[in-house]
GROMACS .gro file of C-alpha atoms in nm:
model
  385
    1UNK     CA    1  -3.541  -2.382  -0.237
    2UNK     CA    2  -3.483  -2.382  -0.611
    3UNK     CA    3  -3.250  -2.114  -0.741
    4UNK     CA    4  -3.352  -1.917  -1.047
    5UNK     CA    5  -3.042  -1.703  -1.096
    6UNK     CA    6  -2.864  -1.941  -1.336
    7UNK     CA    7  -2.973  -2.092  -1.668
    8UNK     CA    8  -2.848  -2.376  -1.891
    9UNK     CA    9  -2.560  -2.167  -2.030
   10UNK     CA   10  -2.431  -2.096  -1.680
   11UNK     CA   11  -2.455  -2.462  -1.582
   12UNK     CA   12  -2.271  -2.569  -1.898
   13UNK     CA   13  -1.999  -2.319  -1.810
   14UNK     CA   14  -1.992  -2.463  -1.458
   15UNK     CA   15  -1.923  -2.814  -1.592
   16UNK     CA   16  -1.642  -2.685  -1.816
   17UNK     CA   17  -1.490  -2.481  -1.535
   18UNK     CA   18  -1.510  -2.767  -1.285
   19UNK     CA   19  -1.326  -2.997  -1.526
   20UNK     CA   20  -1.065  -2.727  -1.590
   21UNK     CA   21  -1.004  -2.681  -1.218
   22UNK     CA   22  -0.965  -3.055  -1.163
   23UNK     CA   23  -0.719  -3.088  -1.451
   24UNK     CA   24  -0.519  -2.763  -1.436
   25UNK     CA   25  -0.536  -2.633  -1.080
   26UNK     CA   26  -0.591  -2.902  -0.818
   27UNK     CA   27  -0.284  -3.114  -0.910
   28UNK     CA   28  -0.045  -2.816  -0.874
   29UNK     CA   29  -0.221  -2.604  -0.614
   30UNK     CA   30   0.008  -2.706  -0.330
   31UNK     CA   31   0.302  -2.579  -0.534
   32UNK     CA   32   0.128  -2.245  -0.585
   33UNK     CA   33   0.049  -2.227  -0.217
   34UNK     CA   34   0.413  -2.283  -0.123
   35UNK     CA   35   0.533  -2.029  -0.380
   36UNK     CA   36   0.285  -1.766  -0.266
   37UNK     CA   37   0.146  -1.703  -0.613
   38UNK     CA   38   0.005  -1.865  -0.924
   39UNK     CA   39   0.248  -1.877  -1.218
   40UNK     CA   40   0.209  -1.607  -1.481
   41UNK     CA   41   0.153  -1.868  -1.754
   42UNK     CA   42  -0.164  -1.984  -1.579
   43UNK     CA   43  -0.337  -1.661  -1.677
   44UNK     CA   44  -0.295  -1.748  -2.044
   45UNK     CA   45  -0.487  -2.070  -1.974
   46UNK     CA   46  -0.768  -1.871  -1.815
   47UNK     CA   47  -0.768  -1.646  -2.121
   48UNK     CA   48  -0.794  -1.947  -2.353
   49UNK     CA   49  -1.091  -2.065  -2.148
   50UNK     CA   50  -1.257  -1.731  -2.217
   51UNK     CA   51  -1.264  -1.616  -1.855
   52UNK     CA   52  -1.127  -1.267  -1.925
   53UNK     CA   53  -1.349  -1.184  -2.220
   54UNK     CA   54  -1.698  -1.274  -2.102
   55UNK     CA   55  -1.805  -0.912  -2.041
   56UNK     CA   56  -1.587  -0.761  -2.316
   57UNK     CA   57  -1.745  -0.656  -2.645
   58UNK     CA   58  -1.698  -0.892  -2.940
   59UNK     CA   59  -1.512  -0.631  -3.145
   60UNK     CA   60  -1.227  -0.655  -2.893
   61UNK     CA   61  -1.220  -1.035  -2.879
   62UNK     CA   62  -1.471  -1.092  -2.601
   63UNK     CA   63  -1.805  -1.271  -2.577
   64UNK     CA   64  -2.006  -0.951  -2.530
   65UNK     CA   65  -2.217  -1.090  -2.244
   66UNK     CA   66  -2.323  -0.808  -2.012
   67UNK     CA   67  -2.364  -1.019  -1.700
   68UNK     CA   68  -2.175  -1.105  -1.382
   69UNK     CA   69  -2.339  -1.447  -1.354
   70UNK     CA   70  -2.050  -1.637  -1.513
   71UNK     CA   71  -1.817  -1.477  -1.259
   72UNK     CA   72  -2.058  -1.588  -0.987
   73UNK     CA   73  -2.024  -1.946  -1.112
   74UNK     CA   74  -1.647  -1.904  -1.093
   75UNK     CA   75  -1.669  -1.794  -0.729
   76UNK     CA   76  -1.872  -2.103  -0.647
   77UNK     CA   77  -1.652  -2.348  -0.833
   78UNK     CA   78  -1.318  -2.223  -0.701
   79UNK     CA   79  -1.455  -2.227  -0.346
   80UNK     CA   80  -1.598  -2.574  -0.398
   81UNK     CA   81  -1.254  -2.703  -0.499
   82UNK     CA   82  -1.076  -2.510  -0.224
   83UNK     CA   83  -0.859  -2.316  -0.471
   84UNK     CA   84  -0.799  -1.961  -0.593
   85UNK     CA   85  -0.712  -1.833  -0.941
   86UNK     CA   86  -0.426  -1.617  -0.817
   87UNK     CA   87  -0.468  -1.245  -0.876
   88UNK     CA   88  -0.686  -1.287  -1.183
   89UNK     CA   89  -1.002  -1.193  -0.996
   90UNK     CA   90  -0.881  -0.834  -0.969
   91UNK     CA   91  -0.807  -0.832  -1.343
   92UNK     CA   92  -1.172  -0.900  -1.425
   93UNK     CA   93  -1.379  -0.775  -1.132
   94UNK     CA   94  -1.186  -0.456  -1.059
   95UNK     CA   95  -0.993  -0.370  -1.374
   96UNK     CA   96  -1.255  -0.428  -1.642
   97UNK     CA   97  -1.532  -0.199  -1.506
   98UNK     CA   98  -1.297   0.100  -1.515
   99UNK     CA   99  -1.189   0.028  -1.873
  100UNK     CA  100  -1.548  -0.017  -1.989
  101UNK     CA  101  -1.673   0.292  -1.809
  102UNK     CA  102  -1.387   0.536  -1.862
  103UNK     CA  103  -1.170   0.436  -2.159
  104UNK     CA  104  -1.199   0.625  -2.484
  105UNK     CA  105  -1.250   0.434  -2.809
  106UNK     CA  106  -0.877   0.467  -2.878
  107UNK     CA  107  -0.791   0.334  -2.532
  108UNK     CA  108  -1.029   0.040  -2.565
  109UNK     CA  109  -0.865  -0.057  -2.892
  110UNK     CA  110  -0.525  -0.050  -2.720
  111UNK     CA  111  -0.622  -0.212  -2.393
  112UNK     CA  112  -0.904  -0.463  -2.436
  113UNK     CA  113  -0.759  -0.714  -2.689
  114UNK     CA  114  -0.454  -0.763  -2.466
  115UNK     CA  115  -0.681  -0.774  -2.160
  116UNK     CA  116  -0.884  -1.058  -2.311
  117UNK     CA  117  -0.579  -1.256  -2.426
  118UNK     CA  118  -0.402  -1.230  -2.092
  119UNK     CA  119  -0.110  -1.051  -2.254
  120UNK     CA  120  -0.172  -0.759  -2.019
  121UNK     CA  121  -0.288  -0.838  -1.665
  122UNK     CA  122  -0.444  -0.547  -1.476
  123UNK     CA  123  -0.450  -0.447  -1.111
  124UNK     CA  124  -0.595  -0.157  -0.914
  125UNK     CA  125  -0.379   0.057  -0.683
  126UNK     CA  126  -0.579   0.265  -0.436
  127UNK     CA  127  -0.455   0.193  -0.084
  128UNK     CA  128  -0.149   0.369   0.054
  129UNK     CA  129   0.055   0.316   0.370
  130UNK     CA  130  -0.117   0.514   0.641
  131UNK     CA  131  -0.446   0.589   0.462
  132UNK     CA  132  -0.642   0.261   0.467
  133UNK     CA  133  -1.009   0.328   0.388
  134UNK     CA  134  -0.952   0.706   0.378
  135UNK     CA  135  -0.895   0.730   0.003
  136UNK     CA  136  -0.931   1.109   0.008
  137UNK     CA  137  -0.615   1.121   0.217
  138UNK     CA  138  -0.391   0.969  -0.051
  139UNK     CA  139  -0.049   1.130  -0.103
  140UNK     CA  140   0.055   0.989  -0.440
  141UNK     CA  141   0.074   1.272  -0.694
  142UNK     CA  142   0.066   1.305  -1.072
  143UNK     CA  143   0.185   1.641  -1.200
  144UNK     CA  144   0.128   1.744  -1.560
  145UNK     CA  145   0.453   1.822  -1.743
  146UNK     CA  146   0.520   2.170  -1.876
  147UNK     CA  147   0.476   2.056  -2.234
  148UNK     CA  148   0.149   1.880  -2.149
  149UNK     CA  149   0.253   1.544  -2.297
  150UNK     CA  150   0.270   1.339  -1.979
  151UNK     CA  151   0.217   1.329  -1.603
  152UNK     CA  152   0.498   1.268  -1.354
  153UNK     CA  153   0.387   1.012  -1.098
  154UNK     CA  154   0.537   0.991  -0.748
  155UNK     CA  155   0.426   0.797  -0.443
  156UNK     CA  156   0.362   0.450  -0.306
  157UNK     CA  157   0.080   0.197  -0.279
  158UNK     CA  158   0.036  -0.113  -0.066
  159UNK     CA  159  -0.185  -0.425  -0.045
  160UNK     CA  160  -0.209  -0.435  -0.426
  161UNK     CA  161  -0.357  -0.769  -0.525
  162UNK     CA  162  -0.212  -0.892  -0.853
  163UNK     CA  163   0.064  -0.635  -0.817
  164UNK     CA  164   0.352  -0.875  -0.879
  165UNK     CA  165   0.232  -1.003  -1.218
  166UNK     CA  166   0.047  -0.689  -1.333
  167UNK     CA  167   0.133  -0.538  -1.671
  168UNK     CA  168  -0.102  -0.242  -1.629
  169UNK     CA  169  -0.211  -0.088  -1.301
  170UNK     CA  170  -0.492   0.161  -1.254
  171UNK     CA  171  -0.322   0.404  -1.018
  172UNK     CA  172  -0.515   0.662  -0.817
  173UNK     CA  173  -0.319   0.983  -0.771
  174UNK     CA  174  -0.368   1.347  -0.684
  175UNK     CA  175  -0.358   1.580  -0.982
  176UNK     CA  176  -0.487   1.878  -0.783
  177UNK     CA  177  -0.504   1.980  -0.419
  178UNK     CA  178  -0.829   1.902  -0.240
  179UNK     CA  179  -1.082   2.180  -0.204
  180UNK     CA  180  -1.150   2.326   0.138
  181UNK     CA  181  -1.504   2.192   0.131
  182UNK     CA  182  -1.430   1.876  -0.068
  183UNK     CA  183  -1.137   1.652   0.027
  184UNK     CA  184  -1.234   1.411  -0.251
  185UNK     CA  185  -1.164   1.658  -0.530
  186UNK     CA  186  -0.836   1.632  -0.720
  187UNK     CA  187  -0.794   1.257  -0.760
  188UNK     CA  188  -0.742   1.108  -1.107
  189UNK     CA  189  -0.698   0.758  -1.248
  190UNK     CA  190  -0.418   0.641  -1.475
  191UNK     CA  191  -0.357   0.316  -1.666
  192UNK     CA  192   0.012   0.287  -1.582
  193UNK     CA  193   0.244   0.060  -1.780
  194UNK     CA  194   0.446  -0.138  -1.523
  195UNK     CA  195   0.748  -0.140  -1.755
  196UNK     CA  196   0.779   0.239  -1.717
  197UNK     CA  197   1.106   0.376  -1.584
  198UNK     CA  198   1.076   0.461  -1.215
  199UNK     CA  199   0.798   0.208  -1.155
  200UNK     CA  200   0.898  -0.067  -0.912
  201UNK     CA  201   0.742  -0.358  -0.731
  202UNK     CA  202   0.853  -0.379  -0.369
  203UNK     CA  203   0.788  -0.663  -0.131
  204UNK     CA  204   0.556  -0.947  -0.223
  205UNK     CA  205   0.356  -0.937   0.096
  206UNK     CA  206   0.328  -1.245   0.316
  207UNK     CA  207  -0.042  -1.267   0.396
  208UNK     CA  208  -0.242  -1.469   0.647
  209UNK     CA  209  -0.457  -1.612   0.369
  210UNK     CA  210  -0.511  -1.596  -0.008
  211UNK     CA  211  -0.162  -1.735  -0.038
  212UNK     CA  212  -0.175  -1.796  -0.413
  213UNK     CA  213  -0.284  -1.440  -0.487
  214UNK     CA  214   0.022  -1.219  -0.531
  215UNK     CA  215  -0.004  -0.899  -0.327
  216UNK     CA  216   0.261  -0.633  -0.341
  217UNK     CA  217   0.387  -0.289  -0.250
  218UNK     CA  218   0.438  -0.050  -0.542
  219UNK     CA  219   0.657   0.258  -0.569
  220UNK     CA  220   0.662   0.538  -0.827
  221UNK     CA  221   0.962   0.767  -0.868
  222UNK     CA  222   0.918   1.026  -1.143
  223UNK     CA  223   0.723   0.780  -1.358
  224UNK     CA  224   0.622   0.937  -1.687
  225UNK     CA  225   0.262   0.854  -1.771
  226UNK     CA  226   0.145   0.968  -2.118
  227UNK     CA  227  -0.163   1.189  -2.112
  228UNK     CA  228  -0.321   0.927  -2.339
  229UNK     CA  229  -0.326   0.692  -2.038
  230UNK     CA  230  -0.546   0.913  -1.820
  231UNK     CA  231  -0.872   0.727  -1.753
  232UNK     CA  232  -1.175   0.951  -1.754
  233UNK     CA  233  -1.156   1.316  -1.664
  234UNK     CA  234  -0.891   1.476  -1.449
  235UNK     CA  235  -0.980   1.532  -1.081
  236UNK     CA  236  -1.297   1.318  -1.094
  237UNK     CA  237  -1.137   0.991  -0.989
  238UNK     CA  238  -1.307   0.965  -0.651
  239UNK     CA  239  -1.652   0.959  -0.806
  240UNK     CA  240  -1.537   0.687  -1.045
  241UNK     CA  241  -1.406   0.480  -0.754
  242UNK     CA  242  -1.738   0.513  -0.575
  243UNK     CA  243  -1.931   0.410  -0.886
  244UNK     CA  244  -1.748   0.077  -0.914
  245UNK     CA  245  -1.739  -0.007  -0.544
  246UNK     CA  246  -2.085  -0.164  -0.567
  247UNK     CA  247  -1.966  -0.435  -0.807
  248UNK     CA  248  -1.650  -0.491  -0.601
  249UNK     CA  249  -1.852  -0.534  -0.282
  250UNK     CA  250  -2.096  -0.767  -0.456
  251UNK     CA  251  -1.796  -0.979  -0.558
  252UNK     CA  252  -1.674  -0.997  -0.199
  253UNK     CA  253  -2.024  -1.083  -0.077
  254UNK     CA  254  -2.078  -1.356  -0.335
  255UNK     CA  255  -1.730  -1.497  -0.282
  256UNK     CA  256  -1.790  -1.512   0.094
  257UNK     CA  257  -2.122  -1.691   0.049
  258UNK     CA  258  -1.951  -1.941  -0.185
  259UNK     CA  259  -1.681  -2.003   0.076
  260UNK     CA  260  -1.942  -2.067   0.345
  261UNK     CA  261  -2.122  -2.312   0.117
  262UNK     CA  262  -1.794  -2.491   0.048
  263UNK     CA  263  -1.713  -2.506   0.419
  264UNK     CA  264  -2.036  -2.694   0.489
  265UNK     CA  265  -1.949  -2.938   0.211
  266UNK     CA  266  -1.598  -2.994   0.348
  267UNK     CA  267  -1.728  -3.045   0.702
  268UNK     CA  268  -2.006  -3.280   0.595
  269UNK     CA  269  -1.762  -3.500   0.404
  270UNK     CA  270  -1.516  -3.499   0.692
  271UNK     CA  271  -1.763  -3.593   0.967
  272UNK     CA  272  -1.904  -3.874   0.756
  273UNK     CA  273  -1.558  -4.027   0.714
  274UNK     CA  274  -1.408  -3.951   1.057
  275UNK     CA  275  -1.476  -4.201   1.335
  276UNK     CA  276  -1.447  -4.136   1.712
  277UNK     CA  277  -1.549  -4.366   1.997
  278UNK     CA  278  -1.637  -4.620   1.733
  279UNK     CA  279  -1.893  -4.399   1.561
  280UNK     CA  280  -1.886  -4.158   1.266
  281UNK     CA  281  -1.866  -3.799   1.389
  282UNK     CA  282  -2.173  -3.734   1.174
  283UNK     CA  283  -2.382  -3.960   1.399
  284UNK     CA  284  -2.357  -3.730   1.702
  285UNK     CA  285  -2.643  -3.490   1.767
  286UNK     CA  286  -2.409  -3.193   1.813
  287UNK     CA  287  -2.263  -3.250   1.467
  288UNK     CA  288  -2.606  -3.266   1.307
  289UNK     CA  289  -2.725  -2.953   1.486
  290UNK     CA  290  -2.412  -2.756   1.402
  291UNK     CA  291  -2.425  -2.844   1.033
  292UNK     CA  292  -2.799  -2.782   1.018
  293UNK     CA  293  -2.751  -2.435   1.165
  294UNK     CA  294  -2.469  -2.365   0.922
  295UNK     CA  295  -2.679  -2.480   0.627
  296UNK     CA  296  -2.961  -2.246   0.731
  297UNK     CA  297  -2.718  -1.953   0.738
  298UNK     CA  298  -2.578  -2.049   0.398
  299UNK     CA  299  -2.930  -2.063   0.255
  300UNK     CA  300  -2.993  -1.709   0.378
  301UNK     CA  301  -2.660  -1.583   0.244
  302UNK     CA  302  -2.730  -1.745  -0.093
  303UNK     CA  303  -3.060  -1.557  -0.119
  304UNK     CA  304  -2.892  -1.226  -0.036
  305UNK     CA  305  -2.602  -1.290  -0.276
  306UNK     CA  306  -2.836  -1.393  -0.558
  307UNK     CA  307  -3.059  -1.090  -0.506
  308UNK     CA  308  -2.757  -0.859  -0.521
  309UNK     CA  309  -2.639  -1.037  -0.837
  310UNK     CA  310  -2.971  -0.983  -1.011
  311UNK     CA  311  -2.968  -0.615  -0.910
  312UNK     CA  312  -2.609  -0.576  -1.031
  313UNK     CA  313  -2.691  -0.728  -1.370
  314UNK     CA  314  -2.990  -0.496  -1.399
  315UNK     CA  315  -2.773  -0.194  -1.317
  316UNK     CA  316  -2.979  -0.130  -1.004
  317UNK     CA  317  -2.749  -0.234  -0.718
  318UNK     CA  318  -2.719   0.069  -0.490
  319UNK     CA  319  -2.415   0.142  -0.271
  320UNK     CA  320  -2.621   0.071   0.041
  321UNK     CA  321  -2.752  -0.260  -0.096
  322UNK     CA  322  -2.401  -0.366  -0.192
  323UNK     CA  323  -2.276  -0.271   0.154
  324UNK     CA  324  -2.558  -0.467   0.316
  325UNK     CA  325  -2.484  -0.775   0.106
  326UNK     CA  326  -2.114  -0.756   0.186
  327UNK     CA  327  -2.179  -0.709   0.556
  328UNK     CA  328  -2.428  -0.995   0.582
  329UNK     CA  329  -2.252  -1.251   0.364
  330UNK     CA  330  -1.906  -1.196   0.510
  331UNK     CA  331  -2.035  -1.219   0.867
  332UNK     CA  332  -2.223  -1.539   0.782
  333UNK     CA  333  -1.911  -1.686   0.621
  334UNK     CA  334  -1.707  -1.595   0.929
  335UNK     CA  335  -1.944  -1.783   1.160
  336UNK     CA  336  -2.003  -2.082   0.933
  337UNK     CA  337  -1.640  -2.146   0.842
  338UNK     CA  338  -1.534  -2.122   1.206
  339UNK     CA  339  -1.796  -2.377   1.312
  340UNK     CA  340  -1.709  -2.609   1.025
  341UNK     CA  341  -1.341  -2.594   1.117
  342UNK     CA  342  -1.435  -2.682   1.477
  343UNK     CA  343  -1.603  -2.998   1.351
  344UNK     CA  344  -1.272  -3.104   1.198
  345UNK     CA  345  -1.105  -3.096   1.539
  346UNK     CA  346  -0.726  -3.074   1.529
  347UNK     CA  347  -0.715  -3.160   1.161
  348UNK     CA  348  -0.900  -2.838   1.088
  349UNK     CA  349  -0.587  -2.650   1.192
  350UNK     CA  350  -0.372  -2.828   0.933
  351UNK     CA  351  -0.316  -2.658   0.599
  352UNK     CA  352  -0.342  -2.988   0.417
  353UNK     CA  353  -0.716  -2.968   0.480
  354UNK     CA  354  -0.906  -2.715   0.267
  355UNK     CA  355  -1.106  -2.590   0.565
  356UNK     CA  356  -0.787  -2.450   0.723
  357UNK     CA  357  -0.695  -2.256   0.411
  358UNK     CA  358  -1.054  -2.142   0.373
  359UNK     CA  359  -1.052  -2.012   0.731
  360UNK     CA  360  -0.747  -1.797   0.659
  361UNK     CA  361  -0.868  -1.688   0.314
  362UNK     CA  362  -1.205  -1.578   0.448
  363UNK     CA  363  -1.075  -1.342   0.715
  364UNK     CA  364  -0.990  -1.058   0.478
  365UNK     CA  365  -1.348  -1.042   0.346
  366UNK     CA  366  -1.450  -0.824   0.641
  367UNK     CA  367  -1.158  -0.587   0.573
  368UNK     CA  368  -1.102  -0.522   0.204
  369UNK     CA  369  -1.342  -0.344  -0.026
  370UNK     CA  370  -1.411  -0.121   0.274
  371UNK     CA  371  -1.417  -0.264   0.626
  372UNK     CA  372  -1.744  -0.394   0.763
  373UNK     CA  373  -1.748  -0.098   0.999
  374UNK     CA  374  -1.755   0.125   0.691
  375UNK     CA  375  -2.038  -0.089   0.550
  376UNK     CA  376  -2.243  -0.022   0.864
  377UNK     CA  377  -2.182   0.350   0.824
  378UNK     CA  378  -2.306   0.340   0.464
  379UNK     CA  379  -2.615   0.141   0.558
  380UNK     CA  380  -2.694   0.369   0.852
  381UNK     CA  381  -2.662   0.677   0.635
  382UNK     CA  382  -2.900   0.524   0.381
  383UNK     CA  383  -3.145   0.467   0.669
  384UNK     CA  384  -3.134   0.838   0.744
  385UNK     CA  385  -2.938   0.790   1.065
   0.00000   0.00000   0.00000
């Protein structure tokens, strides 16, 4: 089946990106893996490549292209090479939509040029210890000072991807108590400068997968946040979070599909080279049937991911459609990657093989961005159930 989602510009970008990955990432990726993060300087290289500015208006140093398709190419190419770009995905996929949607003209002038250049890396801090997917239950607070010049931020966040290297973090905090009939009321968003007094990065968390993506705990003790760094209107943060969850869940869905596609590639190459009982593993019927079944699932996931991408670019991707895409693509990736690892035998359990790292990286797809159980709830509600 011929894909129609990409054009010549996207394919030219793919060639450039593939060459960049081979030259700048693959040779040092094992070092990043051992260190548990990509080096901060690497983000400047991504900025020079134009990765951070694709969807940023030209007046702020970007390319002004209102499309997620170049990011989709990036998902495919990093998965194909068996690498990750550290925490930079959060910078673009999660941070940028909030700036574009909520920032004032003055804030955009302050934030976006540094965003594009990589001078300021952004992260998003929603999750707290003990709350998980229940964002309305967050305890972090931001109290307006008596003179009205700043908020005083107190609380803690966890599982913050990009949290170690971040220069600005969009922090969700309570500015008012929830209403009796609306637990979601009272949450606001702030673009917090990580150099602020009282702001601290706790543990760099040791994860099962995504080893090169720095993930941290954050703590705020009487952090003064200027009122000029409030994003959007006070107390309306929950609705903003819900608005951008569709693009986040599309990203998880597309990334999972790309991982599944890469897994089939890794397994196919392995079974063609590996010999047992005097024959290539690829010559056995079980191998052919397993890979054929995996390819069929990848084809289906590709169609779902592409359809969601087109809807996202058109501004028509609904929360239920995004949830459905995330649910389907992440479940497909789970099955396909597991079967492809099995075809590697014992070597599939060794981290020197990309399938092993992919297996670990993929597991979180069914958890973050809202667990797949939450996705089923959203889909069921949309069905009128």
